[in-house]
Amino acid sequence: MVTMQLTPQMLLNAYCQGYFPMADPDDGNIYWYDPDPRTILPLESFHIPRRLERTVKQKKFEIRTDTAFVRVMERCGEPRKNQPRTWINEELVELYTTLHHYGFAHSVETWLDDELVGGVYGVSVGGLFAGESMFSRARDASKVALVALVDVLKRNGYVLFDVQFTNDHLKQFGVVEIPRTHYKIRLEEALERQCAFY
């Protein structure tokens, strides 16, 4: 892991090589990560738990895309009960916001009574979508956003949904861990595709 001053182009190039950055909560430095194994969410076998499926069908939340990218990032970076310190700092918010303006980063949001209550964001290059983080201020809000995101990716021909690490929240959706070498092969294939998020 090496620290350096990031630019939007460097950030995009890093994703194309399988790396992603995280800021250290203590010193604020940004480090590169390339985990082995790597966790992906296979789009073809994405699993929606039964209760969540009922929630989605109820259409309790309004789904919007890219209407509040910065706010989604900022709320993803807020302290949580099991994560009092964050890896999302102001520098990263600025960098990803620039990628968003260039069309390489997107957010899918859930709204309730015109209030932003959940969302997920990530980076899109070719047929790769690298999910970065999600937040929720209402029950199932982030999960519904994830379901909506997967629908977008499927409809638009994406082939690789990278979620970086495994956690209990993501296990219910059918994530799998693959060796780094396998991930790099799938990444190369994904980058050869021309996919549009919209």
Coordinates of C-alpha atoms in Angstrom, one line a residue:
M1 CA 0.0 0.0 0.0
V2 CA 1.4 3.4 -1.0
T3 CA 0.2 6.9 -0.2
M4 CA 0.1 9.6 -2.9
Q5 CA -1.8 12.6 -4.1
L6 CA -4.7 11.3 -6.2
T7 CA -6.2 12.7 -9.3
P8 CA -9.4 11.6 -11.0
Q9 CA -7.5 10.1 -13.9
M10 CA -5.3 8.1 -11.5
L11 CA -8.4 6.9 -9.6
L12 CA -10.0 5.7 -12.8
N13 CA -6.8 4.0 -14.0
A14 CA -6.5 2.2 -10.6
Y15 CA -10.0 0.7 -11.0
C16 CA -9.0 -0.5 -14.5
Q17 CA -6.1 -2.4 -12.8
G18 CA -8.1 -3.8 -9.9
Y19 CA -7.1 -1.3 -7.2
F20 CA -9.3 1.0 -5.1
P21 CA -8.5 3.6 -2.5
M22 CA -9.5 4.0 1.1
A23 CA -8.6 6.8 3.5
D24 CA -7.0 5.9 6.9
P25 CA -9.4 7.2 9.6
D26 CA -6.4 8.1 11.8
D27 CA -3.9 9.9 9.6
G28 CA -6.2 10.8 6.6
N29 CA -3.8 9.3 4.1
I30 CA -5.2 7.4 1.2
Y31 CA -4.0 3.8 0.5
W32 CA -4.5 1.5 -2.4
Y33 CA -6.1 -1.9 -1.9
D34 CA -6.2 -5.0 -4.1
P35 CA -7.6 -7.8 -1.8
D36 CA -7.1 -11.5 -2.3
P37 CA -9.6 -13.0 -2.4
R38 CA -11.9 -10.4 -4.1
T39 CA -15.6 -10.4 -3.5
I40 CA -18.0 -10.0 -6.4
L41 CA -21.8 -10.1 -6.6
P42 CA -22.7 -12.3 -9.6
L43 CA -25.4 -10.5 -11.5
E44 CA -26.8 -13.7 -13.0
S45 CA -27.4 -15.3 -9.6
F46 CA -28.3 -12.2 -7.5
H47 CA -30.5 -13.3 -4.7
I48 CA -33.3 -11.1 -3.3
P49 CA -34.5 -12.4 0.1
R50 CA -38.3 -13.0 0.2
R51 CA -39.1 -10.3 2.7
L52 CA -37.1 -7.7 0.7
E53 CA -38.8 -8.8 -2.5
R54 CA -42.2 -8.0 -0.9
T55 CA -40.8 -4.6 0.1
V56 CA -39.7 -3.9 -3.4
K57 CA -43.1 -4.8 -4.8
Q58 CA -44.8 -2.5 -2.4
K59 CA -43.0 0.4 -4.0
K60 CA -42.6 2.2 -0.7
F61 CA -39.6 4.0 -1.9
E62 CA -39.1 6.2 -4.9
I63 CA -36.0 5.2 -6.8
R64 CA -33.8 8.0 -8.3
T65 CA -30.5 7.8 -10.1
D66 CA -27.7 10.4 -9.9
T67 CA -29.8 13.1 -8.3
A68 CA -27.9 13.4 -5.0
F69 CA -24.5 11.8 -5.6
V70 CA -22.6 14.0 -3.2
R71 CA -25.1 13.6 -0.5
V72 CA -25.1 9.8 -0.9
M73 CA -21.3 9.8 -0.5
E74 CA -21.3 12.1 2.5
R75 CA -23.9 9.9 4.2
C76 CA -22.0 6.8 3.4
G77 CA -19.1 8.4 5.2
E78 CA -21.0 9.2 8.4
P79 CA -20.2 7.3 11.6
R80 CA -22.2 4.2 12.3
K81 CA -22.8 2.0 15.4
N82 CA -20.4 -0.7 14.2
Q83 CA -18.2 1.7 12.3
P84 CA -17.5 4.9 14.4
R85 CA -14.7 6.1 12.1
T86 CA -14.9 6.4 8.3
W87 CA -12.6 5.7 5.3
I88 CA -14.5 8.3 3.2
N89 CA -12.8 11.7 3.6
E90 CA -13.3 15.0 1.9
E91 CA -10.6 14.3 -0.7
L92 CA -12.3 11.1 -1.8
V93 CA -15.7 12.9 -2.0
E94 CA -14.1 15.5 -4.3
L95 CA -12.4 12.9 -6.5
Y96 CA -15.5 10.7 -6.9
T97 CA -17.6 13.7 -7.5
T98 CA -15.4 14.7 -10.4
L99 CA -15.7 11.1 -11.8
H100 CA -19.4 11.5 -11.4
H101 CA -19.4 14.7 -13.5
Y102 CA -17.4 12.8 -16.1
G103 CA -20.0 10.0 -16.1
F104 CA -17.8 7.4 -14.4
A105 CA -19.4 7.3 -11.0
H106 CA -23.1 6.9 -10.2
S107 CA -25.5 6.8 -7.3
V108 CA -28.8 4.9 -7.0
E109 CA -31.0 6.5 -4.3
T110 CA -34.1 5.7 -2.3
W111 CA -36.4 8.5 -1.3
L112 CA -39.3 8.5 1.1
D113 CA -41.7 11.5 1.2
D114 CA -39.1 13.5 -0.8
E115 CA -36.4 12.7 1.7
L116 CA -33.2 10.9 0.8
V117 CA -33.2 7.8 3.1
G118 CA -30.9 5.4 1.4
G119 CA -28.4 4.9 -1.5
V120 CA -25.5 3.2 -3.0
Y121 CA -22.7 4.6 -5.2
G122 CA -19.8 3.3 -7.2
V123 CA -17.6 3.5 -10.3
S124 CA -18.6 2.4 -13.8
V125 CA -16.0 1.6 -16.5
G126 CA -16.9 -0.6 -19.5
G127 CA -18.8 -3.6 -18.2
L128 CA -17.5 -3.1 -14.6
F129 CA -19.4 -1.6 -11.8
A130 CA -17.3 -1.2 -8.6
G131 CA -19.7 -0.8 -5.7
E132 CA -18.1 1.5 -3.0
S133 CA -20.6 2.0 -0.1
M134 CA -24.2 2.3 0.8
F135 CA -26.2 3.9 3.6
S136 CA -29.7 3.6 5.1
R137 CA -31.8 5.8 7.2
A138 CA -35.0 3.8 6.9
R139 CA -35.5 0.0 7.0
D140 CA -34.5 -1.7 3.8
A141 CA -33.7 1.6 2.1
S142 CA -30.1 0.7 1.1
K143 CA -31.2 -2.8 0.1
V144 CA -33.9 -1.5 -2.2
A145 CA -31.3 0.8 -3.8
L146 CA -29.0 -2.2 -4.3
V147 CA -31.8 -4.2 -6.0
A148 CA -32.5 -1.2 -8.3
L149 CA -28.8 -0.9 -9.1
V150 CA -28.5 -4.6 -10.0
D151 CA -31.5 -4.2 -12.3
V152 CA -29.8 -1.3 -14.0
L153 CA -26.6 -3.3 -14.5
K154 CA -28.4 -6.3 -15.9
R155 CA -30.4 -4.3 -18.3
N156 CA -27.4 -2.5 -19.6
G157 CA -25.1 -5.5 -20.1
Y158 CA -22.7 -5.2 -17.3
V159 CA -20.8 -8.4 -16.5
L160 CA -18.8 -7.7 -13.3
F161 CA -20.1 -6.2 -10.1
D162 CA -17.2 -5.8 -7.7
V163 CA -18.1 -5.3 -4.0
Q164 CA -14.5 -5.7 -2.8
F165 CA -15.0 -7.4 0.6
T166 CA -17.5 -9.8 2.1
N167 CA -19.7 -8.8 5.0
D168 CA -22.8 -10.1 6.6
H169 CA -25.0 -7.5 4.9
L170 CA -23.9 -8.6 1.4
K171 CA -23.9 -12.4 2.1
Q172 CA -27.7 -12.5 1.8
F173 CA -27.5 -11.4 -1.8
G174 CA -25.2 -14.2 -3.0
V175 CA -21.8 -12.7 -3.0
V176 CA -18.8 -15.0 -3.8
E177 CA -15.1 -14.7 -3.2
I178 CA -12.7 -15.4 -6.0
P179 CA -8.9 -15.4 -6.2
R180 CA -7.3 -12.1 -7.2
T181 CA -5.9 -13.7 -10.4
H182 CA -9.4 -14.8 -11.5
Y183 CA -10.8 -11.3 -10.7
K184 CA -8.1 -9.7 -12.9
I185 CA -9.1 -12.0 -15.8
R186 CA -12.8 -11.1 -15.4
L187 CA -11.9 -7.4 -15.0
E188 CA -10.0 -7.4 -18.3
E189 CA -13.0 -9.0 -20.0
A190 CA -15.4 -6.5 -18.5
L191 CA -13.3 -3.5 -19.6
E192 CA -13.5 -4.7 -23.2
R193 CA -17.3 -4.2 -23.1
Q194 CA -19.0 -0.9 -23.9
C195 CA -21.8 -0.4 -21.4
A196 CA -23.8 2.7 -20.7
F197 CA -25.2 3.2 -17.2
Y198 CA -28.3 4.8 -18.8

